[in-house]
mmCIF file of C-alpha atoms in Angstrom:
data_model
loop_
_atom_site.group_PDB
_atom_site.id
_atom_site.type_symbol
_atom_site.label_atom_id
_atom_site.label_comp_id
_atom_site.label_asym_id
_atom_site.label_seq_id
_atom_site.Cartn_x
_atom_site.Cartn_y
_atom_site.Cartn_z
ATOM 1 C CA MET A 18 86.959 158.155 85.684
ATOM 2 C CA VAL A 19 85.111 157.024 88.738
ATOM 3 C CA ASP A 20 83.956 153.303 88.957
ATOM 4 C CA LYS A 21 80.151 153.449 88.946
ATOM 5 C CA LYS A 22 79.847 150.225 90.813
ATOM 6 C CA ASN A 23 82.153 151.395 93.709
ATOM 7 C CA THR A 24 80.205 154.783 93.764
ATOM 8 C CA ALA A 25 76.883 153.028 93.898
ATOM 9 C CA THR A 26 78.015 150.948 96.768
ATOM 10 C CA ALA A 27 79.419 153.875 98.526
ATOM 11 C CA GLU A 28 76.136 155.627 98.241
ATOM 12 C CA ASN A 29 74.009 152.621 99.234
ATOM 13 C CA PRO A 30 75.838 150.851 102.083
ATOM 14 C CA ARG A 31 72.540 149.194 103.113
ATOM 15 C CA GLU A 32 72.120 147.548 99.699
ATOM 16 C CA ASP A 33 75.712 146.307 100.010
ATOM 17 C CA THR A 34 75.100 144.734 103.398
ATOM 18 C CA GLN A 35 71.920 143.093 102.202
ATOM 19 C CA ALA A 36 73.682 141.552 99.183
ATOM 20 C CA ARG A 37 76.543 140.222 101.286
ATOM 21 C CA THR A 38 74.092 138.846 103.890
ATOM 22 C CA LYS A 39 72.133 137.010 100.946
ATOM 23 C CA GLY A 40 75.274 135.557 99.501
ATOM 24 C CA ASN A 41 76.472 134.361 102.896
ATOM 25 C CA SER A 42 73.046 132.737 103.563
ATOM 26 C CA SER A 43 73.246 131.050 100.095
ATOM 27 C CA ALA A 44 76.700 129.733 100.943
ATOM 28 C CA SER A 45 75.586 128.787 104.415
ATOM 29 C CA HIS A 46 72.715 126.827 102.908
ATOM 30 C CA LEU A 47 75.143 124.824 100.721
ATOM 31 C CA VAL A 48 77.244 123.811 103.762
ATOM 32 C CA THR A 49 74.652 123.305 106.483
ATOM 33 C CA ASN A 50 72.643 120.510 105.072
ATOM 34 C CA HIS A 51 74.942 117.735 106.226
ATOM 35 C CA LEU A 52 74.554 114.877 108.692
ATOM 36 C CA PRO A 53 76.470 115.439 111.917
ATOM 37 C CA LYS A 54 79.873 113.813 112.003
ATOM 38 C CA TRP A 55 78.737 111.297 114.640
ATOM 39 C CA ALA A 56 75.797 110.255 112.565
ATOM 40 C CA PRO A 57 77.435 107.284 110.699
ATOM 41 C CA TYR A 58 78.826 105.881 114.110
ATOM 42 C CA ALA A 59 75.367 106.348 115.653
ATOM 43 C CA ILE A 60 73.648 104.634 112.820
ATOM 44 C CA VAL A 61 76.094 101.632 113.030
ATOM 45 C CA ALA A 62 75.791 101.273 116.689
ATOM 46 C CA GLY A 63 71.885 101.519 116.676
ATOM 47 C CA SER A 64 71.764 98.956 113.777
ATOM 48 C CA VAL A 65 73.930 96.535 115.731
ATOM 49 C CA VAL A 66 71.657 96.908 118.842
ATOM 50 C CA ALA A 67 68.579 96.581 116.763
ATOM 51 C CA ALA A 68 69.821 93.532 114.882
ATOM 52 C CA ILE A 69 70.760 91.704 118.155
ATOM 53 C CA VAL A 70 67.286 92.445 119.528
ATOM 54 C CA VAL A 71 65.507 91.332 116.480
ATOM 55 C CA THR A 72 67.555 88.253 116.096
ATOM 56 C CA ALA A 73 66.821 87.206 119.650
ATOM 57 C CA LEU A 74 63.204 87.689 119.278
ATOM 58 C CA ILE A 75 62.645 85.865 115.996
ATOM 59 C CA SER A 76 65.202 82.922 116.221
ATOM 60 C CA ASP A 77 65.313 80.192 118.843
ATOM 61 C CA GLY A 78 69.116 80.473 119.344
ATOM 62 C CA PHE A 79 71.277 83.486 118.602
ATOM 63 C CA SER A 80 72.714 83.611 115.034
ATOM 64 C CA ILE A 81 75.674 85.716 114.452
ATOM 65 C CA ALA A 82 75.156 85.490 110.645
ATOM 66 C CA LEU A 83 71.504 86.679 110.894
ATOM 67 C CA ALA A 84 72.469 89.475 113.338
ATOM 68 C CA ALA A 85 75.226 90.694 110.919
ATOM 69 C CA PHE A 86 72.898 90.570 107.821
ATOM 70 C CA LEU A 87 70.107 92.601 109.691
ATOM 71 C CA ALA A 88 72.604 95.084 111.034
ATOM 72 C CA GLY A 89 73.933 95.771 107.583
ATOM 73 C CA LEU A 90 70.364 96.045 106.216
ATOM 74 C CA PHE A 91 69.215 98.343 108.919
ATOM 75 C CA ASN A 92 72.283 100.440 108.381
ATOM 76 C CA LEU A 93 71.642 100.872 104.717
ATOM 77 C CA VAL A 94 68.057 101.737 105.253
ATOM 78 C CA VAL A 95 68.512 104.245 108.098
ATOM 79 C CA THR A 96 71.420 105.850 106.376
ATOM 80 C CA PHE A 97 69.499 106.325 103.190
ATOM 81 C CA ALA A 98 66.405 107.567 104.901
ATOM 82 C CA TRP A 99 68.148 110.067 107.170
ATOM 83 C CA SER A 100 70.532 111.285 104.485
ATOM 84 C CA SER A 101 67.674 111.754 101.958
ATOM 85 C CA ALA A 102 65.694 113.875 104.487
ATOM 86 C CA VAL A 103 68.577 116.121 105.386
ATOM 87 C CA GLU A 104 71.052 116.162 102.556
ATOM 88 C CA GLY A 105 69.009 115.050 99.495
ATOM 89 C CA LYS A 106 68.735 111.866 97.343
ATOM 90 C CA ARG A 107 72.243 112.409 95.589
ATOM 91 C CA LYS A 108 74.139 112.566 98.798
ATOM 92 C CA ALA A 109 72.115 109.746 100.224
ATOM 93 C CA VAL A 110 73.125 107.488 97.419
ATOM 94 C CA ASP A 111 76.709 108.419 97.916
ATOM 95 C CA ARG A 112 76.479 107.426 101.513
ATOM 96 C CA VAL A 113 74.874 104.194 100.648
ATOM 97 C CA ALA A 114 77.619 103.353 98.187
ATOM 98 C CA THR A 115 80.234 104.181 100.912
ATOM 99 C CA VAL A 116 78.416 101.881 103.367
ATOM 100 C CA LEU A 117 78.422 99.054 100.764
ATOM 101 C CA VAL A 118 82.140 99.393 100.060
ATOM 102 C CA SER A 119 82.985 99.554 103.842
ATOM 103 C CA SER A 120 80.779 96.530 104.458
ATOM 104 C CA ALA A 121 82.639 94.626 101.654
ATOM 105 C CA PHE A 122 85.963 95.480 103.280
ATOM 106 C CA ALA A 123 84.714 94.363 106.748
ATOM 107 C CA LEU A 124 83.445 91.236 105.227
ATOM 108 C CA ALA A 125 86.733 90.437 103.607
ATOM 109 C CA LEU A 126 88.547 90.964 106.986
ATOM 110 C CA VAL A 127 86.366 88.407 108.675
ATOM 111 C CA PRO A 128 88.110 85.204 107.515
ATOM 112 C CA LEU A 129 91.558 86.911 108.048
ATOM 113 C CA VAL A 130 90.752 88.011 111.447
ATOM 114 C CA SER A 131 89.076 84.784 112.512
ATOM 115 C CA LEU A 132 92.089 82.774 111.244
ATOM 116 C CA LEU A 133 94.566 84.992 113.103
ATOM 117 C CA TRP A 134 92.433 84.911 116.212
ATOM 118 C CA MET A 135 92.111 81.021 116.073
ATOM 119 C CA ALA A 136 95.888 80.570 115.598
ATOM 120 C CA ILE A 137 96.611 82.904 118.530
ATOM 121 C CA GLU A 138 93.913 81.398 120.762
ATOM 122 C CA LYS A 139 94.981 77.801 120.017
ATOM 123 C CA GLY A 140 98.777 78.125 119.265
ATOM 124 C CA GLY A 141 99.621 80.973 121.567
ATOM 125 C CA PRO A 142 99.152 79.137 125.078
ATOM 126 C CA VAL A 143 101.028 76.218 123.787
ATOM 127 C CA LEU A 144 104.047 78.301 122.709
ATOM 128 C CA ILE A 145 103.903 80.125 126.064
ATOM 129 C CA GLU A 146 103.743 77.027 128.159
ATOM 130 C CA ASN A 147 106.134 74.993 125.967
ATOM 131 C CA SER A 148 108.598 77.510 124.417
ATOM 132 C CA SER A 149 111.169 74.525 123.983
ATOM 133 C CA LEU A 150 109.079 73.556 120.911
ATOM 134 C CA LEU A 151 111.132 76.321 119.057
ATOM 135 C CA ASN A 152 114.369 74.547 119.585
ATOM 136 C CA ARG A 153 113.550 70.820 119.650
ATOM 137 C CA SER A 154 112.860 68.505 116.695
ATOM 138 C CA MET A 155 110.794 65.313 116.453
ATOM 139 C CA GLU A 156 113.910 63.095 116.483
ATOM 140 C CA GLY A 157 113.472 60.118 118.823
ATOM 141 C CA MET A 158 109.896 61.171 119.517
ATOM 142 C CA LYS A 159 107.510 58.317 120.607
ATOM 143 C CA GLY A 160 103.869 57.932 121.229
ATOM 144 C CA ILE A 161 104.427 57.158 124.927
ATOM 145 C CA TYR A 162 105.516 60.804 125.516
ATOM 146 C CA ASP A 163 102.316 62.162 123.961
ATOM 147 C CA LYS A 164 100.142 59.762 126.092
ATOM 148 C CA GLU A 165 101.947 60.906 129.191
ATOM 149 C CA PHE A 166 101.311 64.536 128.146
ATOM 150 C CA ALA A 167 97.611 63.674 127.552
ATOM 151 C CA ALA A 168 97.357 62.150 130.912
ATOM 152 C CA GLY A 169 99.056 65.335 132.479
ATOM 153 C CA GLU A 170 102.060 63.412 133.637
ATOM 154 C CA SER A 171 104.701 65.279 131.679
ATOM 155 C CA GLU A 172 105.157 68.391 129.560
ATOM 156 C CA LEU A 173 104.719 68.474 125.744
ATOM 157 C CA MET A 174 107.713 66.807 124.078
ATOM 158 C CA GLY A 175 109.117 67.182 120.672
ATOM 159 C CA GLY A 176 109.196 70.381 118.628
ATOM 160 C CA PHE A 177 109.442 71.861 115.172
ATOM 161 C CA HIS A 178 112.859 73.453 115.046
ATOM 162 C CA HIS A 179 113.773 71.264 112.168
ATOM 163 C CA ALA A 180 110.658 72.526 110.254
ATOM 164 C CA ILE A 181 111.542 76.157 110.906
ATOM 165 C CA VAL A 182 115.058 75.550 109.601
ATOM 166 C CA GLY A 183 113.722 73.703 106.500
ATOM 167 C CA THR A 184 111.195 76.445 105.745
ATOM 168 C CA LEU A 185 113.812 79.325 105.870
ATOM 169 C CA LEU A 186 116.453 77.267 103.836
ATOM 170 C CA ILE A 187 114.094 76.209 101.209
ATOM 171 C CA THR A 188 112.376 79.495 100.775
ATOM 172 C CA LEU A 189 115.732 81.264 100.778
ATOM 173 C CA ALA A 190 116.926 78.932 97.997
ATOM 174 C CA ALA A 191 113.746 79.439 96.062
ATOM 175 C CA ALA A 192 114.154 83.303 96.356
ATOM 176 C CA ILE A 193 117.722 83.164 95.186
ATOM 177 C CA ILE A 194 116.615 81.244 92.095
ATOM 178 C CA SER A 195 113.473 83.211 91.288
ATOM 179 C CA ILE A 196 114.070 86.904 92.109
ATOM 180 C CA PRO A 197 116.931 87.435 89.504
ATOM 181 C CA ILE A 198 115.106 85.473 86.904
ATOM 182 C CA GLY A 199 111.795 87.234 87.497
ATOM 183 C CA VAL A 200 113.301 90.855 87.736
ATOM 184 C CA LEU A 201 115.331 90.364 84.611
ATOM 185 C CA CYS A 202 112.582 88.947 82.704
ATOM 186 C CA ALA A 203 110.323 91.987 83.682
ATOM 187 C CA ILE A 204 113.002 94.341 82.626
ATOM 188 C CA TYR A 205 113.217 92.641 79.270
ATOM 189 C CA LEU A 206 109.444 92.842 78.631
ATOM 190 C CA VAL A 207 109.275 96.384 79.635
ATOM 191 C CA GLU A 208 112.424 97.847 78.261
ATOM 192 C CA TYR A 209 113.513 95.643 75.347
ATOM 193 C CA ALA A 210 110.492 93.785 73.931
ATOM 194 C CA ASN A 211 108.924 96.860 72.256
ATOM 195 C CA ASP A 212 110.621 96.844 68.889
ATOM 196 C CA LYS A 213 109.561 94.609 65.944
ATOM 197 C CA LYS A 214 112.352 92.145 66.319
ATOM 198 C CA SER A 215 111.806 91.321 69.918
ATOM 199 C CA GLY A 216 108.108 91.748 69.964
ATOM 200 C CA ALA A 217 107.298 88.198 69.031
ATOM 201 C CA LEU A 218 109.590 86.882 71.844
ATOM 202 C CA GLY A 219 108.064 89.198 74.320
ATOM 203 C CA ARG A 220 104.547 87.985 73.568
ATOM 204 C CA ALA A 221 105.698 84.436 73.984
ATOM 205 C CA ILE A 222 107.200 85.100 77.220
ATOM 206 C CA THR A 223 104.083 86.944 78.410
ATOM 207 C CA PHE A 224 101.947 84.014 77.278
ATOM 208 C CA PHE A 225 104.049 81.460 79.078
ATOM 209 C CA VAL A 226 104.199 83.592 82.289
ATOM 210 C CA ASP A 227 100.346 83.785 82.282
ATOM 211 C CA VAL A 228 100.213 79.950 81.919
ATOM 212 C CA MET A 229 102.647 79.451 84.698
ATOM 213 C CA THR A 230 100.628 81.643 87.027
ATOM 214 C CA GLY A 231 97.762 79.234 86.852
ATOM 215 C CA ILE A 232 99.746 75.947 87.354
ATOM 216 C CA PRO A 233 98.726 74.021 90.340
ATOM 217 C CA SER A 234 101.236 73.725 92.956
ATOM 218 C CA ILE A 235 101.347 69.868 93.003
ATOM 219 C CA VAL A 236 102.175 70.031 89.223
ATOM 220 C CA ALA A 237 105.211 72.223 90.087
ATOM 221 C CA GLY A 238 106.299 69.683 92.619
ATOM 222 C CA LEU A 239 106.054 66.686 90.160
ATOM 223 C CA PHE A 240 107.997 68.685 87.621
ATOM 224 C CA ALA A 241 110.900 69.435 90.003
ATOM 225 C CA PHE A 242 110.893 65.789 91.228
ATOM 226 C CA SER A 243 110.888 64.446 87.743
ATOM 227 C CA LEU A 244 113.665 66.749 86.636
ATOM 228 C CA PHE A 245 115.978 65.798 89.461
ATOM 229 C CA SER A 246 114.967 62.054 89.057
ATOM 230 C CA THR A 247 116.007 62.283 85.377
ATOM 231 C CA VAL A 248 119.223 63.975 86.017
ATOM 232 C CA ILE A 249 120.201 61.615 88.892
ATOM 233 C CA GLU A 250 119.270 58.562 86.827
ATOM 234 C CA LEU A 251 121.517 59.634 84.030
ATOM 235 C CA PHE A 252 124.607 60.328 86.254
ATOM 236 C CA ALA A 253 124.099 58.377 89.537
ATOM 237 C CA PRO A 254 121.351 55.786 89.072
ATOM 238 C CA GLU A 255 122.332 54.226 92.395
ATOM 239 C CA ASN A 256 121.349 57.399 94.377
ATOM 240 C CA LEU A 257 117.849 57.736 92.865
ATOM 241 C CA THR A 258 116.387 58.419 96.277
ATOM 242 C CA ALA A 259 118.481 61.679 96.483
ATOM 243 C CA ALA A 260 115.957 63.159 93.996
ATOM 244 C CA LYS A 261 114.176 64.286 97.258
ATOM 245 C CA SER A 262 116.009 67.122 98.634
ATOM 246 C CA GLY A 263 115.667 70.815 99.766
ATOM 247 C CA ILE A 264 117.020 72.011 96.474
ATOM 248 C CA SER A 265 114.411 70.042 94.530
ATOM 249 C CA ALA A 266 111.655 71.698 96.602
ATOM 250 C CA ALA A 267 113.373 75.103 96.063
ATOM 251 C CA VAL A 268 113.072 74.522 92.314
ATOM 252 C CA ALA A 269 109.425 73.651 92.682
ATOM 253 C CA LEU A 270 108.688 76.722 94.638
ATOM 254 C CA SER A 271 110.659 78.915 92.124
ATOM 255 C CA VAL A 272 108.256 77.717 89.399
ATOM 256 C CA LEU A 273 105.417 79.224 91.435
ATOM 257 C CA MET A 274 107.372 82.340 92.461
ATOM 258 C CA ILE A 275 108.780 83.367 88.975
ATOM 259 C CA PRO A 276 105.486 84.426 87.388
ATOM 260 C CA VAL A 277 104.351 86.280 90.473
ATOM 261 C CA VAL A 278 107.655 88.252 90.514
ATOM 262 C CA VAL A 279 107.553 88.834 86.701
ATOM 263 C CA ARG A 280 103.900 90.217 86.736
ATOM 264 C CA ASN A 281 104.421 92.464 89.828
ATOM 265 C CA THR A 282 107.796 93.844 88.657
ATOM 266 C CA GLU A 283 106.423 94.415 85.187
ATOM 267 C CA GLU A 284 103.508 96.396 86.308
ATOM 268 C CA ILE A 285 105.806 98.575 88.692
ATOM 269 C CA LEU A 286 108.260 99.316 85.889
ATOM 270 C CA ARG A 287 105.607 100.465 83.589
ATOM 271 C CA LEU A 288 104.613 103.027 86.276
ATOM 272 C CA VAL A 289 108.053 104.662 85.944
ATOM 273 C CA PRO A 290 107.600 107.931 83.914
ATOM 274 C CA HIS A 291 109.201 107.710 80.394
ATOM 275 C CA ASP A 292 110.386 111.308 80.964
ATOM 276 C CA LEU A 293 112.953 109.956 83.321
ATOM 277 C CA ARG A 294 114.312 107.620 80.798
ATOM 278 C CA GLU A 295 114.334 110.231 77.957
ATOM 279 C CA ALA A 296 116.046 112.729 80.172
ATOM 280 C CA SER A 297 118.887 110.199 80.853
ATOM 281 C CA TYR A 298 119.141 109.163 77.254
ATOM 282 C CA ALA A 299 119.310 112.900 76.358
ATOM 283 C CA LEU A 300 122.445 113.108 78.533
ATOM 284 C CA GLY A 301 124.095 110.334 76.652
ATOM 285 C CA VAL A 302 123.726 107.770 79.411
ATOM 286 C CA PRO A 303 123.546 104.188 78.028
ATOM 287 C CA LYS A 304 120.193 102.216 78.288
ATOM 288 C CA TRP A 305 121.616 99.606 80.705
ATOM 289 C CA LYS A 306 122.956 102.324 83.095
ATOM 290 C CA THR A 307 119.648 104.136 82.796
ATOM 291 C CA ILE A 308 117.840 101.094 83.821
ATOM 292 C CA MET A 309 120.302 100.312 86.795
ATOM 293 C CA LYS A 310 120.659 104.051 87.955
ATOM 294 C CA ILE A 311 117.163 105.496 87.270
ATOM 295 C CA VAL A 312 114.525 102.947 86.547
ATOM 296 C CA LEU A 313 115.240 100.301 89.247
ATOM 297 C CA PRO A 314 115.865 102.810 92.118
ATOM 298 C CA THR A 315 112.664 104.557 91.265
ATOM 299 C CA ALA A 316 110.769 101.228 91.315
ATOM 300 C CA ILE A 317 112.495 99.425 94.050
ATOM 301 C CA SER A 318 109.783 100.010 96.699
ATOM 302 C CA GLY A 319 107.111 98.329 94.471
ATOM 303 C CA ILE A 320 109.549 95.622 93.327
ATOM 304 C CA LEU A 321 110.308 94.600 96.903
ATOM 305 C CA SER A 322 106.517 94.478 97.688
ATOM 306 C CA GLY A 323 105.986 92.167 94.682
ATOM 307 C CA ILE A 324 108.822 89.951 95.911
ATOM 308 C CA THR A 325 107.327 89.759 99.292
ATOM 309 C CA ILE A 326 103.992 88.721 97.864
ATOM 310 C CA ALA A 327 105.816 85.985 95.946
ATOM 311 C CA ILE A 328 107.564 84.742 98.992
ATOM 312 C CA ALA A 329 104.299 84.716 100.982
ATOM 313 C CA ARG A 330 102.651 82.809 98.152
ATOM 314 C CA VAL A 331 105.056 79.898 98.365
ATOM 315 C CA ILE A 332 106.197 79.922 102.022
ATOM 316 C CA GLY A 333 103.041 78.098 103.065
ATOM 317 C CA GLU A 334 102.913 75.478 100.112
ATOM 318 C CA THR A 335 102.468 71.916 101.295
ATOM 319 C CA ALA A 336 101.963 69.712 98.201
ATOM 320 C CA PRO A 337 105.180 70.499 96.249
ATOM 321 C CA ILE A 338 107.300 70.137 99.467
ATOM 322 C CA MET A 339 105.790 66.655 100.157
ATOM 323 C CA VAL A 340 106.612 65.480 96.581
ATOM 324 C CA THR A 341 110.165 66.960 96.429
ATOM 325 C CA ALA A 342 111.467 66.997 100.060
ATOM 326 C CA GLY A 343 109.426 64.412 101.826
ATOM 327 C CA PHE A 344 109.241 64.339 105.697
ATOM 328 C CA ALA A 345 112.107 64.651 108.165
ATOM 329 C CA ALA A 346 112.226 64.324 111.909
ATOM 330 C CA SER A 347 115.589 65.855 112.478
ATOM 331 C CA VAL A 348 117.349 69.034 111.476
ATOM 332 C CA ASN A 349 118.916 69.131 107.964
ATOM 333 C CA TRP A 350 121.043 72.128 107.194
ATOM 334 C CA ASN A 351 122.027 70.811 103.710
ATOM 335 C CA VAL A 352 119.516 71.734 101.029
ATOM 336 C CA PHE A 353 121.408 69.590 98.409
ATOM 337 C CA SER A 354 121.143 66.246 100.261
ATOM 338 C CA GLY A 355 118.528 64.493 102.379
ATOM 339 C CA TRP A 356 114.955 64.943 103.174
ATOM 340 C CA MET A 357 113.750 68.133 104.917
ATOM 341 C CA SER A 358 110.618 69.268 106.629
ATOM 342 C CA THR A 359 108.942 72.688 106.507
ATOM 343 C CA LEU A 360 106.295 74.180 108.808
ATOM 344 C CA PRO A 361 103.407 73.436 106.483
ATOM 345 C CA THR A 362 104.428 69.792 105.940
ATOM 346 C CA PHE A 363 105.012 69.499 109.673
ATOM 347 C CA ILE A 364 101.483 70.813 110.428
ATOM 348 C CA TYR A 365 99.969 68.409 107.699
ATOM 349 C CA ASP A 366 101.822 65.456 109.079
ATOM 350 C CA SER A 367 100.958 66.204 112.744
ATOM 351 C CA VAL A 368 97.284 66.448 111.946
ATOM 352 C CA THR A 369 97.013 63.439 109.558
ATOM 353 C CA ARG A 370 99.438 61.156 111.311
ATOM 354 C CA PRO A 371 99.598 62.011 115.014
ATOM 355 C CA THR A 372 102.468 60.447 116.957
ATOM 356 C CA ALA A 373 99.943 58.762 119.361
ATOM 357 C CA PRO A 374 96.352 57.799 118.318
ATOM 358 C CA GLY A 375 93.144 58.421 120.358
ATOM 359 C CA THR A 376 92.958 61.166 122.991
ATOM 360 C CA ALA A 377 96.772 61.292 123.027
ATOM 361 C CA ALA A 378 96.553 62.926 119.521
ATOM 362 C CA ILE A 379 95.963 66.223 121.206
ATOM 363 C CA ALA A 380 99.671 66.617 121.678
ATOM 364 C CA SER A 381 100.144 66.419 117.903
ATOM 365 C CA THR A 382 97.340 68.991 117.496
ATOM 366 C CA ASP A 383 98.812 71.432 119.827
ATOM 367 C CA ARG A 384 102.278 71.175 118.176
ATOM 368 C CA ALA A 385 100.458 71.871 114.823
ATOM 369 C CA TRP A 386 98.623 74.974 116.062
ATOM 370 C CA ALA A 387 101.966 76.327 117.479
ATOM 371 C CA ALA A 388 103.613 75.746 114.202
ATOM 372 C CA ALA A 389 100.879 77.501 112.386
ATOM 373 C CA LEU A 390 101.213 80.504 114.577
ATOM 374 C CA VAL A 391 105.001 80.591 114.049
ATOM 375 C CA LEU A 392 104.404 80.373 110.205
ATOM 376 C CA ILE A 393 101.908 83.256 110.413
ATOM 377 C CA VAL A 394 104.526 85.327 112.463
ATOM 378 C CA ILE A 395 107.268 84.595 109.954
ATOM 379 C CA VAL A 396 105.106 85.818 107.143
ATOM 380 C CA MET A 397 104.231 88.982 109.019
ATOM 381 C CA LEU A 398 107.799 89.608 109.783
ATOM 382 C CA LEU A 399 108.807 89.143 106.028
ATOM 383 C CA ASN A 400 106.139 91.737 105.102
ATOM 384 C CA LEU A 401 107.253 94.062 107.817
ATOM 385 C CA GLY A 402 110.822 93.836 106.763
ATOM 386 C CA ALA A 403 110.017 94.423 103.030
ATOM 387 C CA ARG A 404 108.105 97.619 103.920
ATOM 388 C CA ILE A 405 110.906 98.877 105.994
ATOM 389 C CA LEU A 406 113.459 98.143 103.351
ATOM 390 C CA SER A 407 111.428 99.537 100.729
ATOM 391 C CA LYS A 408 111.124 102.890 102.548
ATOM 392 C CA VAL A 409 114.724 102.978 103.211
ATOM 393 C CA LEU A 410 115.631 102.262 99.537
ATOM 394 C CA ALA A 411 112.962 104.441 98.005
ATOM 395 C CA PRO A 412 114.337 107.630 96.191
ATOM 396 C CA LYS A 413 114.287 110.608 98.411
ATOM 397 C CA SER A 414 112.232 113.609 96.960
ATOM 398 C CA GLY A 415 114.344 116.634 96.390
ATOM 399 C CA ARG A 416 113.376 120.253 95.864
#
């Protein structure tokens, strides 16, 4: 039996050609009504130029804030008008929403970029000209040296090697305390606190973790100092000053780190598909081995990211370190004895109590900006190392 449609097409090739042409024109109509790819960039550039011109005309002095506001407003108006004329109102609204989201992202980057730029601008030249700041401490530092530096008679003396050592040791001790507790607590909440017997305990732990998340850092420092003061008063009241030490500061930081590690690890573990667990249980693998061999390796990338966030959260703390570790001018490698300085406390001390008063305080300010840049670099290296480690440890996808 002959197909009538094919027969009709064969008998009327002209009609078939016209139908195809009509279909192609309809499809072409759907894909051609779009702004050029360069349009968003041209709109942004034109908006910036127009905003600069208008700002210069309507204001006495050039205002960056006013120019940025006008540039964003011009961008929205021109994008909506041009897109509405070419693509239609629906696509125009979508483009306006994209512009708003992109503008919010750019606005969020402003303080970060400005802070980084200021640290590089003020601390970079100091480090380049005085690289010895990295391997010298403030031991034996006197105001006369800063006065000579301010007068241009000598180089910048002193340094913050002791603060770098204190930052790394205290943060490492806090991580050793916090990471096992936080990860194990998250494993319990996700894997074991689902039945009726453990449900009440799981809810209580979740409540206290939420409370700890909002604890001010100074309260954590007072808690750690009171804890060590009480213990030392019971066993060695003659050494009550030993309550201030690196380990006391590490305990204070761990109070701040643990809830962050718990929350991030808990969310990552909940993203692991239950099918993986059920497949492992079906093969007779015990629950603890399933967690160790299946769940944790699958979530290790996210867990490391959460740990890095927790470390970055506490490495810049100042108040709890001041309460628990005090200030030190020399290097102290023993976290269990003696006062220690960290980069944040060194920066605070340099700005609030300069070694030399008056114009000579510029020396302490330079050291503070150099230390701030080093602290930012340390945090960036920690994040970079965590990302590399997470990619190395992440499970490889098979066929």
